[in-house]
Amino acid sequence: MNNLTQRQKEILEFVTEYIKKNDTSPSFNEIKDKFGLSALSTVHEHITELVDKGYLRRDERKERGLYLPAKRQQYIEVPLIGVIACGKPIEAIEMPDEFIRVAREDSLRGNIYALKANGDSMIKEGIFDGDFIIVKKQNTAENGDTVVAIIDDNQATLKKYFQEKEKIRLQPANPEFAPMYRTEVEIRGVVKKIIRNLK
């Protein structure tokens, strides 16, 4: 990266980390605001340089049309096994019939799977209706983890987990929803990544 200016290196690092975290690129306005730039034209100049030098690819037809070249980004295929309720629990049915492509990162090692969020009880955790969540399969959780929980005869729900004195509290991340208290909860996994559905 010796052929990049310091600002270009900073923008490239920001775009790279943003894509890895969100599976989509930041908008030019977000880049402008992040670095306190005065005009979008300055962002265009830096991005054009990064594209011309092979550090980024760009689809000019899209607002979030920046991509990492294949040699700079590795992906994994994660099985999409069904829908998870962010609200009233629904029957847990696993149907691995398709896969979604996500950027490889250290937190996604091991047995992982994807679910599509249904409902809005977890919006304060950044999980919105239609988003995809990447889950690491495990049967234990720490207080504060967002978990896939099975309750009440095979009903699945997505909530924050808290072990209290005598019961387990499954806490929504939306003040319009009440917490659930159970003496028995089966943990099916802990959320490791959220992928925003922009459609």
Coordinates of C-alpha atoms in Angstrom, one line a residue:
M1 CA 0.0 0.0 0.0
N2 CA 3.0 2.3 -0.4
N3 CA 1.2 3.9 -3.4
L4 CA -1.6 5.2 -1.2
T5 CA -1.9 8.4 0.7
Q6 CA -2.5 8.2 4.5
R7 CA -6.1 9.3 3.9
Q8 CA -6.6 6.7 1.2
K9 CA -5.3 4.0 3.6
E10 CA -7.7 5.1 6.2
I11 CA -10.7 5.1 3.9
L12 CA -9.7 1.7 2.5
E13 CA -9.4 0.3 6.1
F14 CA -12.8 1.8 7.0
V15 CA -14.5 0.4 3.8
T16 CA -12.9 -3.1 4.3
E17 CA -14.0 -3.4 7.9
Y18 CA -17.5 -2.0 7.1
I19 CA -18.0 -4.6 4.4
K20 CA -16.7 -7.4 6.6
K21 CA -19.1 -6.4 9.4
N22 CA -22.2 -5.5 7.3
D23 CA -21.8 -7.5 4.1
T24 CA -22.4 -4.3 2.2
S25 CA -20.4 -1.2 1.6
P26 CA -20.8 2.2 3.3
S27 CA -22.4 5.0 1.2
F28 CA -20.3 7.9 0.1
N29 CA -22.1 10.1 2.6
E30 CA -21.1 7.8 5.4
I31 CA -17.5 7.9 4.3
K32 CA -17.7 11.7 4.1
D33 CA -19.1 11.9 7.6
K34 CA -16.7 9.4 9.0
F35 CA -13.7 11.4 8.0
G36 CA -15.2 14.9 8.3
L37 CA -14.7 15.6 4.6
S38 CA -16.4 18.8 3.3
A39 CA -17.6 17.5 0.0
L40 CA -18.7 14.3 -1.7
S41 CA -16.4 15.1 -4.6
T42 CA -13.4 14.5 -2.2
V43 CA -14.8 11.1 -1.4
H44 CA -15.2 10.4 -5.2
E45 CA -11.6 11.3 -5.8
H46 CA -10.3 9.0 -3.1
I47 CA -12.5 6.1 -4.1
T48 CA -11.5 6.6 -7.8
E49 CA -7.9 6.3 -6.8
L50 CA -8.5 3.1 -4.8
V51 CA -10.5 1.6 -7.7
D52 CA -7.8 2.6 -10.2
K53 CA -5.1 1.1 -8.1
G54 CA -7.0 -2.2 -7.7
Y55 CA -7.8 -2.0 -4.0
L56 CA -11.6 -1.7 -4.5
R57 CA -14.2 -2.5 -7.2
R58 CA -17.2 -0.3 -7.8
D59 CA -20.6 -0.7 -9.3
E60 CA -21.7 2.9 -10.1
R61 CA -25.3 1.9 -10.5
K62 CA -25.6 1.2 -6.8
E63 CA -25.5 3.6 -3.8
R64 CA -23.6 1.0 -1.8
G65 CA -21.6 -0.3 -4.7
L66 CA -18.1 -0.8 -3.4
Y67 CA -16.6 -4.3 -3.2
L68 CA -13.4 -5.8 -2.2
P69 CA -11.4 -7.7 -4.9
A70 CA -11.6 -11.4 -4.6
K71 CA -8.0 -11.7 -3.5
R72 CA -8.7 -9.3 -0.6
Q73 CA -11.9 -10.9 0.6
Q74 CA -12.7 -14.6 1.4
Y75 CA -16.2 -15.9 1.8
I76 CA -17.9 -18.9 3.3
E77 CA -21.3 -20.5 2.5
V78 CA -23.6 -20.6 5.6
P79 CA -26.7 -22.8 5.6
L80 CA -29.9 -20.8 5.9
I81 CA -32.0 -23.2 8.0
G82 CA -35.2 -21.3 8.6
V83 CA -36.9 -18.3 10.3
I84 CA -36.5 -17.2 13.9
A85 CA -39.2 -15.2 15.8
C86 CA -38.3 -11.8 17.1
G87 CA -41.6 -11.5 18.9
K88 CA -44.0 -14.3 19.7
P89 CA -42.2 -17.7 19.6
I90 CA -42.9 -19.9 16.6
E91 CA -42.4 -23.7 16.1
A92 CA -38.7 -24.6 15.6
I93 CA -38.4 -26.2 12.2
E94 CA -35.1 -26.6 10.5
M95 CA -35.1 -26.6 6.7
P96 CA -31.6 -26.3 5.3
D97 CA -32.6 -25.6 1.7
E98 CA -30.3 -22.7 0.8
F99 CA -27.1 -20.9 1.7
I100 CA -26.0 -17.3 2.1
R101 CA -22.5 -16.0 1.4
V102 CA -20.8 -14.1 4.1
A103 CA -17.3 -12.7 4.6
R104 CA -15.0 -15.0 6.5
E105 CA -13.9 -13.8 9.9
D106 CA -12.5 -15.3 13.2
S107 CA -15.9 -15.1 15.0
L108 CA -17.5 -17.4 12.4
R109 CA -15.4 -20.5 13.0
G110 CA -17.0 -23.8 14.0
N111 CA -20.5 -25.0 13.5
I112 CA -22.5 -22.0 12.3
Y113 CA -25.9 -21.5 10.6
A114 CA -28.1 -18.6 9.4
L115 CA -31.7 -17.7 10.3
K116 CA -34.0 -15.0 8.9
A117 CA -35.4 -12.7 11.6
N118 CA -39.2 -12.3 11.8
G119 CA -40.5 -9.5 13.9
D120 CA -39.2 -6.4 15.7
S121 CA -38.6 -7.3 19.3
M122 CA -34.8 -7.1 18.9
I123 CA -34.5 -3.7 17.1
K124 CA -32.4 -2.1 19.9
E125 CA -29.8 -4.8 19.2
G126 CA -29.8 -3.8 15.5
I127 CA -31.8 -6.8 14.4
F128 CA -34.7 -5.8 12.1
D129 CA -37.5 -7.8 10.4
G130 CA -36.1 -9.5 7.4
D131 CA -32.4 -9.4 8.5
F132 CA -30.2 -12.5 8.5
I133 CA -28.4 -13.6 11.6
I134 CA -25.4 -15.8 11.8
V135 CA -25.5 -18.1 14.7
K136 CA -22.8 -20.3 16.3
K137 CA -24.3 -23.6 17.4
Q138 CA -23.8 -24.2 21.1
N139 CA -25.9 -25.2 24.1
T140 CA -24.6 -22.7 26.6
A141 CA -24.6 -18.9 26.8
E142 CA -23.3 -16.0 28.9
N143 CA -25.5 -13.3 30.5
G144 CA -26.2 -10.7 27.8
D145 CA -25.7 -13.0 24.8
T146 CA -28.3 -12.9 22.1
V147 CA -29.5 -16.5 21.7
V148 CA -31.7 -18.8 19.8
A149 CA -33.8 -20.2 22.6
I150 CA -36.3 -23.2 22.5
I151 CA -39.1 -22.9 25.0
D152 CA -42.6 -24.3 25.6
D153 CA -42.6 -27.5 23.6
N154 CA -40.3 -26.7 20.7
Q155 CA -41.1 -23.0 20.3
A156 CA -38.1 -20.9 19.0
T157 CA -37.4 -17.3 19.8
L158 CA -34.5 -14.8 19.6
K159 CA -33.8 -13.0 22.8
K160 CA -31.0 -11.8 25.1
Y161 CA -30.2 -14.4 27.8
F162 CA -29.9 -13.7 31.5
Q163 CA -29.6 -16.4 34.2
E164 CA -31.3 -15.1 37.3
K165 CA -31.7 -16.7 40.8
E166 CA -34.5 -19.1 40.1
K167 CA -35.4 -18.5 36.5
I168 CA -34.0 -17.6 33.1
R169 CA -35.0 -14.2 31.7
L170 CA -35.3 -13.9 27.9
Q171 CA -35.1 -10.2 27.3
P172 CA -36.4 -8.5 24.1
A173 CA -34.5 -5.4 22.9
N174 CA -37.7 -3.4 22.3
P175 CA -39.6 -1.7 25.2
E176 CA -42.9 -2.6 23.6
F177 CA -42.2 -6.3 24.4
A178 CA -42.2 -7.9 27.9
P179 CA -39.4 -10.2 29.0
M180 CA -40.1 -14.0 29.2
Y181 CA -39.3 -16.0 32.3
R182 CA -38.7 -19.7 32.2
T183 CA -37.3 -22.4 34.5
E184 CA -36.1 -24.4 31.5
V185 CA -34.6 -23.1 28.2
E186 CA -32.8 -25.0 25.5
I187 CA -30.0 -22.9 23.9
R188 CA -29.5 -23.7 20.2
G189 CA -26.9 -21.0 19.5
V190 CA -25.5 -17.6 20.1
V191 CA -25.7 -14.7 17.5
K192 CA -22.3 -13.8 16.1
K193 CA -23.2 -11.5 13.1
I194 CA -26.1 -9.6 11.7
I195 CA -26.6 -9.1 8.0
R196 CA -28.9 -6.3 7.0
N197 CA -31.5 -7.0 4.4
L198 CA -31.6 -3.8 2.3
K199 CA -34.3 -5.0 0.0

